CSV table of C-alpha atoms (C1' of nucleotides) in Angstrom, one decimal:
chain,number,residue,atom,x,y,z
P,99,UNK,CA,179.3,135.5,70.0
P,100,UNK,CA,177.1,138.5,70.2
P,101,UNK,CA,173.5,138.2,69.3
P,102,UNK,CA,172.6,138.5,65.9
P,103,UNK,CA,170.1,141.3,66.2
P,104,UNK,CA,169.7,144.3,68.5
P,105,UNK,CA,166.6,144.0,71.0
P,106,UNK,CA,164.3,147.0,70.3
P,107,UNK,CA,162.7,148.3,73.3
P,108,UNK,CA,159.8,150.6,73.9
P,109,UNK,CA,159.2,152.0,77.5
P,110,UNK,CA,156.3,153.2,78.9
P,111,UNK,CA,156.1,155.0,82.4
P,112,UNK,CA,154.0,158.0,83.6
P,113,UNK,CA,157.3,159.1,85.6
P,114,UNK,CA,160.1,161.0,83.6
P,115,UNK,CA,162.6,160.0,86.3
P,116,UNK,CA,161.7,156.3,85.7
P,117,UNK,CA,162.0,156.5,81.9
P,118,UNK,CA,165.1,158.0,82.1
P,119,UNK,CA,166.2,155.5,84.7
P,120,UNK,CA,165.0,152.5,82.7
P,121,UNK,CA,166.5,154.0,79.3
P,122,UNK,CA,170.2,154.4,80.6
P,123,UNK,CA,169.8,151.1,82.3
P,124,UNK,CA,169.1,149.5,79.1
P,125,UNK,CA,171.2,151.5,76.9
P,126,UNK,CA,174.1,150.5,78.6
P,127,UNK,CA,173.4,146.9,77.7
P,128,UNK,CA,175.1,145.7,74.2
P,129,UNK,CA,172.3,144.6,72.1
P,130,UNK,CA,169.5,146.6,73.5
P,131,UNK,CA,168.2,149.9,72.2
P,132,UNK,CA,165.1,151.9,73.2
P,133,UNK,CA,163.6,152.8,70.5
P,134,UNK,CA,160.6,154.9,72.1
P,135,UNK,CA,159.0,156.0,75.3
P,136,UNK,CA,155.5,156.7,75.9
P,137,UNK,CA,153.9,158.4,79.1
P,138,UNK,CA,150.7,156.9,79.2
P,139,UNK,CA,149.0,153.5,78.2
P,140,UNK,CA,147.4,155.0,75.1
P,141,UNK,CA,150.6,156.2,73.6
P,142,UNK,CA,152.4,153.3,74.5
P,143,UNK,CA,149.5,151.1,72.5
P,144,UNK,CA,150.0,153.5,69.3
P,145,UNK,CA,153.8,153.8,69.5
P,146,UNK,CA,154.0,149.7,69.9
P,147,UNK,CA,151.6,149.4,66.9
P,148,UNK,CA,153.8,151.8,64.8
P,149,UNK,CA,157.4,150.5,65.8
P,150,UNK,CA,156.8,146.8,66.3
P,151,UNK,CA,159.1,146.5,69.0
P,152,UNK,CA,160.4,143.7,70.5
P,153,UNK,CA,159.8,144.2,74.1
P,154,UNK,CA,157.3,146.8,75.5
P,155,UNK,CA,158.2,147.6,79.0
P,156,UNK,CA,155.0,148.6,80.8
P,157,UNK,CA,154.3,150.5,84.5
P,158,UNK,CA,151.6,148.9,85.9
P,159,UNK,CA,150.0,152.1,87.3
P,160,UNK,CA,149.6,154.7,84.7
P,161,UNK,CA,147.4,157.5,84.4
P,162,UNK,CA,144.6,156.9,82.3
P,163,UNK,CA,144.9,153.3,81.0
P,164,UNK,CA,146.4,150.8,83.6
P,165,UNK,CA,148.8,148.4,82.8
P,166,UNK,CA,146.6,145.7,82.2
P,167,UNK,CA,144.3,147.2,79.8
P,168,UNK,CA,147.2,148.3,77.9
P,169,UNK,CA,149.0,144.8,78.0
P,170,UNK,CA,146.0,143.6,76.0
P,171,UNK,CA,146.2,146.3,73.5
P,172,UNK,CA,149.6,146.4,73.0
P,173,UNK,CA,149.9,142.6,72.1
P,174,UNK,CA,146.7,143.1,69.9
P,175,UNK,CA,148.1,146.0,68.1
P,176,UNK,CA,151.5,144.5,67.8
P,177,UNK,CA,151.4,140.9,68.0
P,178,UNK,CA,155.2,140.4,67.5
P,179,UNK,CA,156.0,142.4,70.6
P,180,UNK,CA,156.4,140.8,74.5
P,181,UNK,CA,154.9,143.0,77.2
P,182,UNK,CA,157.3,142.9,80.4
P,183,UNK,CA,155.5,144.8,83.6
P,184,UNK,CA,157.6,146.9,85.8
P,185,UNK,CA,156.1,147.5,88.9
P,186,UNK,CA,157.1,149.3,92.4
P,187,UNK,CA,154.4,147.1,94.3
P,188,UNK,CA,154.2,143.5,95.0
P,189,UNK,CA,151.3,143.2,96.4
P,190,UNK,CA,149.5,144.1,93.3
P,191,UNK,CA,146.3,141.8,92.5
P,192,UNK,CA,146.8,143.0,89.0
P,193,UNK,CA,149.7,141.1,88.5
P,194,UNK,CA,147.5,138.2,87.8
P,195,UNK,CA,145.6,139.9,85.7
P,196,UNK,CA,148.7,140.9,83.7
P,197,UNK,CA,149.6,137.5,83.2
P,198,UNK,CA,146.4,136.4,82.1
P,199,UNK,CA,146.4,139.4,79.4
P,200,UNK,CA,149.8,137.8,78.1
P,201,UNK,CA,152.4,139.8,79.8
P,202,UNK,CA,155.6,138.1,79.5
P,203,UNK,CA,157.7,139.2,82.6
P,204,UNK,CA,157.2,141.2,85.7
P,205,UNK,CA,159.9,143.1,87.3
P,206,UNK,CA,160.0,145.5,90.4
P,207,UNK,CA,161.5,148.8,90.1
P,208,UNK,CA,163.7,147.6,93.1
P,209,UNK,CA,165.5,145.4,90.5
P,210,UNK,CA,169.2,145.7,89.7
P,211,UNK,CA,170.7,146.6,86.3
P,212,UNK,CA,171.6,143.1,85.6
P,213,UNK,CA,168.1,142.2,86.5
P,214,UNK,CA,166.3,144.3,84.4
P,215,UNK,CA,168.6,143.4,81.3
P,216,UNK,CA,168.2,139.8,82.0
P,217,UNK,CA,164.6,140.3,81.9
P,218,UNK,CA,164.6,141.9,78.7
P,219,UNK,CA,167.2,139.6,77.0
P,220,UNK,CA,165.2,136.6,78.4
P,221,UNK,CA,161.5,137.9,77.3
P,222,UNK,CA,163.1,138.5,74.0
P,223,UNK,CA,164.2,134.9,73.6
P,224,UNK,CA,160.8,134.0,74.4
P,225,UNK,CA,161.0,133.1,78.2
P,226,UNK,CA,158.7,134.3,80.8
P,227,UNK,CA,160.7,135.9,83.8
P,228,UNK,CA,159.6,136.9,87.2
P,229,UNK,CA,161.2,139.0,89.7
P,230,UNK,CA,162.3,136.2,92.0
P,231,UNK,CA,160.7,137.8,94.9
P,232,UNK,CA,157.5,138.0,93.0
P,233,UNK,CA,157.1,134.7,92.3
P,234,UNK,CA,155.9,133.5,95.5
P,235,UNK,CA,153.7,136.4,95.7
P,236,UNK,CA,152.0,135.0,92.3
P,237,UNK,CA,151.2,131.5,94.1
P,238,UNK,CA,150.1,133.2,96.9
P,239,UNK,CA,147.8,135.3,94.8
P,240,UNK,CA,146.7,132.6,93.2
P,241,UNK,CA,145.8,130.5,96.6
P,242,UNK,CA,143.8,133.5,97.9
P,243,UNK,CA,142.2,134.4,94.6
P,244,UNK,CA,138.9,136.5,95.5
P,245,UNK,CA,135.5,134.8,94.0
P,246,UNK,CA,134.4,138.4,92.3
P,247,UNK,CA,132.5,141.0,94.1
P,248,UNK,CA,128.9,141.5,92.4
P,249,UNK,CA,128.1,145.1,91.6
P,250,UNK,CA,125.8,145.7,94.3
P,251,UNK,CA,128.4,143.9,97.1
P,252,UNK,CA,130.8,146.4,95.8
P,253,UNK,CA,128.7,149.3,96.2
P,254,UNK,CA,127.7,148.5,99.5
P,255,UNK,CA,131.4,148.0,100.5
P,256,UNK,CA,132.0,151.4,99.1
P,257,UNK,CA,129.6,153.3,101.2
P,258,UNK,CA,130.8,151.4,104.1
P,259,UNK,CA,134.4,152.3,103.6
P,260,UNK,CA,133.1,155.8,103.6
P,261,UNK,CA,132.0,155.3,107.3
P,262,UNK,CA,128.2,154.9,106.6
P,263,UNK,CA,126.0,152.4,108.9
P,264,UNK,CA,124.2,149.6,107.2
P,265,UNK,CA,121.2,151.7,107.9
P,266,UNK,CA,122.5,154.8,106.2
P,267,UNK,CA,123.6,152.8,103.3
P,268,UNK,CA,120.4,151.2,103.0
P,269,UNK,CA,118.5,155.0,102.9
P,270,UNK,CA,121.3,155.7,100.1
P,271,UNK,CA,120.7,153.1,98.1
P,272,UNK,CA,116.7,152.7,98.5
P,273,UNK,CA,117.0,149.2,99.8
P,274,UNK,CA,116.3,147.9,103.0
P,275,UNK,CA,118.6,147.3,106.0
P,276,UNK,CA,118.3,144.0,105.6
P,277,UNK,CA,119.2,143.5,102.2
P,278,UNK,CA,122.4,145.8,103.1
P,279,UNK,CA,123.3,143.2,105.7
P,280,UNK,CA,122.9,140.4,103.3
P,281,UNK,CA,125.0,142.0,100.6
P,282,UNK,CA,127.8,142.5,103.2
P,283,UNK,CA,127.5,138.9,104.5
P,284,UNK,CA,128.3,137.8,101.1
P,285,UNK,CA,131.1,140.0,100.7
P,286,UNK,CA,132.4,138.4,104.0
P,287,UNK,CA,132.3,135.2,102.9
P,288,UNK,CA,134.2,136.2,99.7
P,289,UNK,CA,136.8,138.2,101.1
P,290,UNK,CA,137.1,135.2,103.8
P,291,UNK,CA,136.5,138.0,106.6
P,292,UNK,CA,134.2,138.5,109.2
P,293,UNK,CA,133.7,142.2,110.0
P,294,UNK,CA,133.1,145.3,108.2
P,295,UNK,CA,136.4,146.7,109.1
P,296,UNK,CA,138.7,143.9,107.6
P,297,UNK,CA,136.6,143.5,104.6
P,298,UNK,CA,137.2,147.4,103.7
P,299,UNK,CA,141.0,146.7,104.0
P,300,UNK,CA,141.0,143.6,102.2
P,301,UNK,CA,139.1,145.2,99.4
P,302,UNK,CA,141.2,148.2,99.6
P,303,UNK,CA,144.4,145.9,99.1
P,304,UNK,CA,143.0,143.7,96.1
P,305,UNK,CA,142.2,146.8,94.2
P,306,UNK,CA,138.2,146.1,94.7
P,307,UNK,CA,137.2,149.3,95.5
E,47,UNK,CA,178.5,183.6,83.1
E,48,UNK,CA,178.4,180.0,84.7
E,49,UNK,CA,178.0,179.2,88.3
E,50,UNK,CA,181.5,179.5,90.1
E,51,UNK,CA,181.2,176.0,91.6
E,52,UNK,CA,179.5,172.8,91.0
E,53,UNK,CA,176.8,171.5,92.9
E,54,UNK,CA,177.4,168.5,94.4
E,55,UNK,CA,174.7,166.2,94.8
E,56,UNK,CA,173.8,163.0,97.1
E,57,UNK,CA,171.1,160.5,95.4
E,58,UNK,CA,168.7,158.2,98.1
E,59,UNK,CA,166.1,155.8,96.6
E,60,UNK,CA,165.9,152.3,97.0
E,61,UNK,CA,165.0,151.7,93.5
E,62,UNK,CA,167.8,151.4,91.5
E,63,UNK,CA,166.0,152.3,88.3
E,64,UNK,CA,164.9,155.6,90.1
E,65,UNK,CA,168.4,156.6,91.1
E,66,UNK,CA,169.7,155.7,87.5
E,67,UNK,CA,167.1,158.4,86.3
E,68,UNK,CA,167.8,160.9,88.6
E,69,UNK,CA,171.5,160.7,88.2
E,70,UNK,CA,171.0,160.7,84.4
E,71,UNK,CA,169.0,163.9,84.5
E,72,UNK,CA,171.1,165.3,86.8
E,73,UNK,CA,174.5,164.7,85.2
E,74,UNK,CA,173.1,165.9,81.6
E,75,UNK,CA,173.1,169.5,83.1
E,76,UNK,CA,176.1,171.8,83.7
E,77,UNK,CA,177.2,172.9,87.2
E,78,UNK,CA,175.9,169.6,88.9
E,79,UNK,CA,177.7,166.4,89.8
E,80,UNK,CA,176.3,163.0,91.4
E,81,UNK,CA,179.1,162.5,94.0
E,82,UNK,CA,177.2,159.5,96.0
E,83,UNK,CA,174.2,157.1,95.8
E,84,UNK,CA,172.2,155.7,98.7
E,85,UNK,CA,169.8,152.8,98.7
E,86,UNK,CA,168.3,153.3,102.1
E,87,UNK,CA,167.9,156.4,104.8
E,88,UNK,CA,170.6,155.0,106.9
E,89,UNK,CA,172.7,155.0,104.1
E,90,UNK,CA,172.0,158.3,103.1
E,91,UNK,CA,172.8,159.8,106.3
E,92,UNK,CA,176.0,158.1,106.8
E,93,UNK,CA,177.0,159.3,103.0
E,94,UNK,CA,176.2,163.0,103.9
E,95,UNK,CA,177.8,163.0,106.8
E,96,UNK,CA,181.0,161.8,105.4
E,97,UNK,CA,180.7,163.7,101.7
E,98,UNK,CA,179.0,167.0,103.0
E,99,UNK,CA,176.9,167.5,99.6
E,100,UNK,CA,175.4,170.5,98.6
E,101,UNK,CA,172.1,168.9,98.2
E,102,UNK,CA,170.7,165.4,99.3
E,103,UNK,CA,168.0,164.1,96.9
E,104,UNK,CA,165.6,161.6,99.3
E,105,UNK,CA,162.8,159.4,98.3
E,106,UNK,CA,159.9,160.0,101.0
E,107,UNK,CA,159.5,156.2,101.0
E,108,UNK,CA,162.1,153.7,101.8
E,109,UNK,CA,162.8,150.8,103.5
E,110,UNK,CA,164.2,151.6,107.0
E,111,UNK,CA,164.0,154.9,107.9
E,112,UNK,CA,161.7,157.0,106.2
E,113,UNK,CA,162.6,159.9,104.6
E,114,UNK,CA,161.3,162.7,107.1
E,115,UNK,CA,163.5,160.9,109.8
E,116,UNK,CA,166.1,160.8,107.4
E,117,UNK,CA,165.9,164.7,106.6
E,118,UNK,CA,166.5,165.3,110.3
E,119,UNK,CA,169.3,163.1,110.5
E,120,UNK,CA,170.7,164.3,107.3
E,121,UNK,CA,170.7,168.2,108.3
E,122,UNK,CA,172.3,167.5,111.8
E,123,UNK,CA,175.2,165.5,110.3
E,124,UNK,CA,175.8,167.5,107.6
E,125,UNK,CA,174.7,171.0,108.4
E,126,UNK,CA,175.8,172.7,105.1
E,127,UNK,CA,173.4,170.2,103.3
E,128,UNK,CA,170.0,170.9,101.8
E,129,UNK,CA,167.4,168.2,101.5
E,130,UNK,CA,165.2,168.0,98.6
E,131,UNK,CA,162.7,165.5,98.9
E,132,UNK,CA,161.3,163.4,95.9
E,133,UNK,CA,157.8,161.7,96.0
E,134,UNK,CA,155.4,159.4,94.0
E,135,UNK,CA,152.7,160.4,95.7
E,136,UNK,CA,150.7,164.0,96.2
E,137,UNK,CA,148.7,162.7,99.1
E,138,UNK,CA,151.6,162.2,101.9
E,139,UNK,CA,151.1,163.7,105.4
E,140,UNK,CA,154.4,163.0,105.6
E,141,UNK,CA,155.2,166.0,103.3
E,142,UNK,CA,154.0,168.3,106.2
E,143,UNK,CA,156.4,166.8,108.8
E,144,UNK,CA,159.5,166.7,106.1
E,145,UNK,CA,158.8,170.7,106.0
E,146,UNK,CA,159.1,170.9,109.9
E,147,UNK,CA,162.0,168.6,110.0
E,148,UNK,CA,163.7,171.1,107.6
E,149,UNK,CA,163.6,169.7,103.8
E,150,UNK,CA,163.9,172.3,101.4
E,151,UNK,CA,162.1,171.2,98.6
E,152,UNK,CA,159.6,168.9,97.1
E,153,UNK,CA,159.2,167.2,94.0
E,154,UNK,CA,157.0,164.6,92.4
E,155,UNK,CA,158.7,161.7,90.5
E,156,UNK,CA,156.4,162.8,87.6
E,157,UNK,CA,158.6,165.7,87.3
E,158,UNK,CA,160.5,166.6,84.1
E,159,UNK,CA,164.0,167.0,83.6
E,160,UNK,CA,164.1,170.8,83.6
E,161,UNK,CA,161.9,170.8,86.6
E,162,UNK,CA,164.3,168.3,88.4
E,163,UNK,CA,167.2,170.7,87.6
E,164,UNK,CA,165.8,173.8,88.6
E,165,UNK,CA,164.6,172.7,91.7
E,166,UNK,CA,168.5,171.4,92.7
E,167,UNK,CA,169.7,174.6,91.6
E,168,UNK,CA,167.1,176.7,93.7
E,169,UNK,CA,167.8,174.6,96.6
E,170,UNK,CA,171.3,175.0,96.3
E,171,UNK,CA,170.8,179.0,96.3
E,172,UNK,CA,168.8,178.6,99.5
E,173,UNK,CA,165.3,178.8,98.1
E,174,UNK,CA,162.3,176.5,98.9
E,175,UNK,CA,161.0,174.8,95.9
E,176,UNK,CA,157.8,173.0,95.8
E,177,UNK,CA,156.2,171.4,93.2
E,178,UNK,CA,153.5,173.6,91.7
E,179,UNK,CA,150.9,170.8,92.2
E,180,UNK,CA,152.2,170.2,95.6
E,181,UNK,CA,151.6,173.7,97.1
E,182,UNK,CA,147.7,173.6,97.1
E,183,UNK,CA,147.7,170.3,98.9
E,184,UNK,CA,150.1,171.6,101.5
E,185,UNK,CA,147.7,174.0,102.7
E,186,UNK,CA,144.8,171.8,102.3
E,187,UNK,CA,146.8,169.3,104.4
E,188,UNK,CA,147.3,172.1,106.9
E,189,UNK,CA,144.0,173.0,107.3
E,190,UNK,CA,142.9,169.2,108.1
E,191,UNK,CA,145.8,169.0,110.6
E,192,UNK,CA,145.4,165.9,112.9
E,193,UNK,CA,146.0,166.1,116.6
E,194,UNK,CA,148.5,163.3,117.0
E,195,UNK,CA,147.4,159.8,118.1
E,196,UNK,CA,149.1,158.5,121.1
E,197,UNK,CA,151.6,155.8,120.9
E,198,UNK,CA,148.8,153.1,122.5
E,199,UNK,CA,145.8,155.0,120.4
E,200,UNK,CA,148.2,154.0,117.4
E,201,UNK,CA,148.9,150.6,118.3
E,202,UNK,CA,145.1,149.8,119.3
E,203,UNK,CA,143.9,151.4,116.3
E,204,UNK,CA,146.6,149.2,113.8
E,205,UNK,CA,145.1,146.1,115.4
E,206,UNK,CA,141.7,147.5,114.6
E,207,UNK,CA,142.9,147.5,111.1
E,208,UNK,CA,143.7,144.1,111.4
E,209,UNK,CA,139.8,143.2,111.7
E,210,UNK,CA,140.4,142.1,115.8
E,211,UNK,CA,137.8,142.9,118.1
E,212,UNK,CA,137.9,144.8,120.9
E,213,UNK,CA,138.2,142.1,123.3
E,214,UNK,CA,140.7,140.2,121.0
E,215,UNK,CA,143.0,143.6,121.1
E,216,UNK,CA,142.6,143.6,124.8
E,217,UNK,CA,144.0,139.9,125.5
E,218,UNK,CA,146.8,140.5,122.5
E,219,UNK,CA,147.9,143.8,124.4
E,220,UNK,CA,147.6,142.7,128.2
E,221,UNK,CA,144.7,145.2,128.8
E,222,UNK,CA,141.0,145.0,129.5
E,223,UNK,CA,138.5,145.6,127.0
E,224,UNK,CA,137.3,148.9,128.7
E,225,UNK,CA,140.8,150.3,128.0
E,226,UNK,CA,140.6,149.2,124.5
E,227,UNK,CA,137.5,151.1,124.3
E,228,UNK,CA,139.0,154.1,125.9
E,229,UNK,CA,142.0,154.3,123.7
E,230,UNK,CA,139.6,153.9,120.5
E,231,UNK,CA,137.1,156.5,121.5
E,232,UNK,CA,139.9,159.2,122.2
E,233,UNK,CA,141.5,158.4,118.8
E,234,UNK,CA,137.9,158.6,117.2
E,235,UNK,CA,137.7,162.2,118.8
E,236,UNK,CA,141.1,163.0,117.3
E,237,UNK,CA,140.3,161.8,114.0
E,238,UNK,CA,136.5,163.3,113.9
E,239,UNK,CA,135.2,159.9,113.3
E,240,UNK,CA,132.5,158.2,115.1
E,241,UNK,CA,133.6,154.3,114.0
E,242,UNK,CA,136.3,152.0,113.7
E,243,UNK,CA,136.1,151.6,110.1
E,244,UNK,CA,136.1,155.0,109.4
E,245,UNK,CA,138.8,155.4,111.9
E,246,UNK,CA,141.0,152.8,110.0
E,247,UNK,CA,140.6,154.6,106.8
E,248,UNK,CA,141.4,158.2,107.9
E,249,UNK,CA,144.2,157.1,109.8
E,250,UNK,CA,145.7,155.0,106.9
E,251,UNK,CA,144.9,158.1,104.2
E,252,UNK,CA,146.9,160.4,106.7
E,253,UNK,CA,149.9,157.8,107.2
E,254,UNK,CA,149.1,157.3,111.1
E,255,UNK,CA,149.8,153.4,110.7
Q,229,DG,C1',152.1,172.1,143.8
Q,230,DG,C1',148.6,172.3,140.4
Q,231,DG,C1',148.0,171.1,135.6
Q,232,DC,C1',147.9,168.0,132.0
Q,233,DC,C1',148.0,164.1,129.1
Q,234,DC,C1',148.6,159.4,129.4
Q,235,DG,C1',147.4,155.0,130.5
Q,236,DT,C1',144.7,152.1,133.0
Q,237,DC,C1',140.0,150.5,134.5
Q,238,DC,C1',135.0,150.3,136.0
Q,239,DT,C1',129.7,150.7,135.3
Q,240,DC,C1',125.1,151.0,132.8
Q,241,DC,C1',122.9,151.7,128.2
Q,242,DA,C1',121.2,152.0,123.4
Q,243,DT,C1',122.1,150.4,119.2
Q,244,DA,C1',124.6,148.5,115.2
Q,245,DA,C1',126.6,144.8,113.5
Q,246,DG,C1',127.0,139.7,112.9
Q,247,DG,C1',124.8,134.7,111.9
Q,248,DT,C1',120.9,132.1,110.5
Q,249,DC,C1',117.0,130.7,107.8
Q,250,DG,C1',113.9,131.4,104.9
Q,251,DA,C1',111.8,133.4,100.2
Q,252,DG,C1',110.1,135.6,96.1
Q,253,DG,C1',111.2,138.0,91.9
Q,254,DA,C1',114.2,139.3,87.9
Q,255,DC,C1',117.1,137.8,84.1
Q,256,DA,C1',120.5,135.3,81.5
Q,257,DG,C1',122.4,131.2,79.7
Q,258,DT,C1',121.5,126.3,77.7
D,144,DA,C1',111.6,124.7,81.0
D,145,DC,C1',115.1,124.7,83.9
D,146,DT,C1',119.5,126.5,86.2
D,147,DG,C1',122.5,129.5,88.3
D,148,DT,C1',123.0,134.1,89.8
D,149,DC,C1',121.9,138.1,91.7
D,150,DC,C1',118.9,141.6,94.2
D,151,DT,C1',115.5,141.9,97.3
D,152,DC,C1',113.6,141.4,101.9
D,153,DG,C1',111.8,139.1,106.5
D,154,DA,C1',112.4,137.4,111.3
D,155,DC,C1',114.9,136.5,115.1
D,156,DC,C1',118.7,136.1,117.6
D,157,DT,C1',123.6,136.8,119.9
D,158,DT,C1',127.5,139.6,120.4
D,159,DA,C1',130.1,143.7,119.4
D,160,DT,C1',130.5,148.5,119.3
D,161,DG,C1',130.1,153.3,120.9
D,162,DG,C1',128.6,156.6,124.3
D,163,DA,C1',128.5,158.9,129.2
D,164,DG,C1',130.3,159.2,133.4
D,165,DG,C1',133.6,158.6,136.7
D,166,DA,C1',137.8,157.0,138.6
D,167,DC,C1',143.2,156.5,139.7
D,168,DG,C1',148.4,156.7,139.4
D,169,DG,C1',152.3,158.0,136.9
D,170,DG,C1',155.3,161.3,134.3
D,171,DC,C1',156.1,166.0,132.7
D,172,DC,C1',156.4,171.1,132.9
D,173,DC,C1',155.9,175.2,135.0
DNA sequence: GGGCCCGTCCTCCATAAGGTCGAGGACAGT
DNA sequence: ACTGTCCTCGACCTTATGGAGGACGGGCCC
């Protein structure tokens, strides 16, 4: 038997090429219909509220509002919709936040047509689907979950990333060098590193700067 | 009047979604026909040699061989083909290298269907096309052109980026710490910085690691 | 042969950075 | 009023780093 109703999908991605590709892949499946396309998070939220689609396919990285934020807004504005995230990178700390925001699926852009279609259908049935290669990363990410950096720590780290010395940072922020070192040491602990270079790199990797 | 011959295009991108999107966009135009798809640089080179397409659309970032390398190989293996690069990021130092390798066009994945079609048609006529927003970046990039890092310098810098100390790097590479410092200092000069943290960051920005 | 770059190594030195301990004040939540 | 977190600063110590100088052999190119 075929599905009783057609799954209505809204696409959101800032790259026309990707929208076109997702659209072509989904339309080729029976029982899936793309009812709208958005090129930004804001647009996606507005369209979702108006169309109440079954599934909203969201890119994690878009101009303006990012995918995580958009996930929350879409779900609030259209409670019947499920959100499936499509992302290019596996290393996104945002994935975790997207889960917490209520997304029901995570796909890589490297996924095949069949994986994409399966994911949409599963999500429509209320299941949560993860790209196979993504699942382990999720747990790893959870394992190394980072205690949040304080505002000051982030600020200091950002200046470190611009190549300033501790003394320069102190002058820049009107605080003593001792204070700068304190902030940095605490940031090191939180990031589980022991030098400024690693700190900056892991902070960048985790999208903390 | 319509073109006398159909433009034969080969697509290469490691994301099925993107391939599908490019394919759908191009096939919708008269006089353009997608004759092959590749999911890696190696595959693109092999297919180009076999199919001798008019245009090869190459993603700049693919698993294995990157777009720059692939550009050179494609042009050597299929001298009649033109290479057009499709990239997601504007900030790629690789764009410059791709020009030097002989690419005839550069597009962002954010380009519209019409821009894409125009670019393919222009390239087929022998013109070189740049996404408008890309052109200024190209010149800026040329302005800050970096003297190339030697192999050893790159290697040392890569280990620095992993948080190793000079002594650790020396042990890892079976060379003295003094040598490590020499390589680093030379890299600093080339990158116009004066500390390891800035060096790693600017090297990352320029795609040198 | 004479440059020139690369990779390797050395010494000496000043300073920056990392680590430890302690401590006071501001402010929010309970 | 108490707790916790954050920001602030100090003293003191060890180690790492950056900078200057020189040195030597090996390629490579003209």
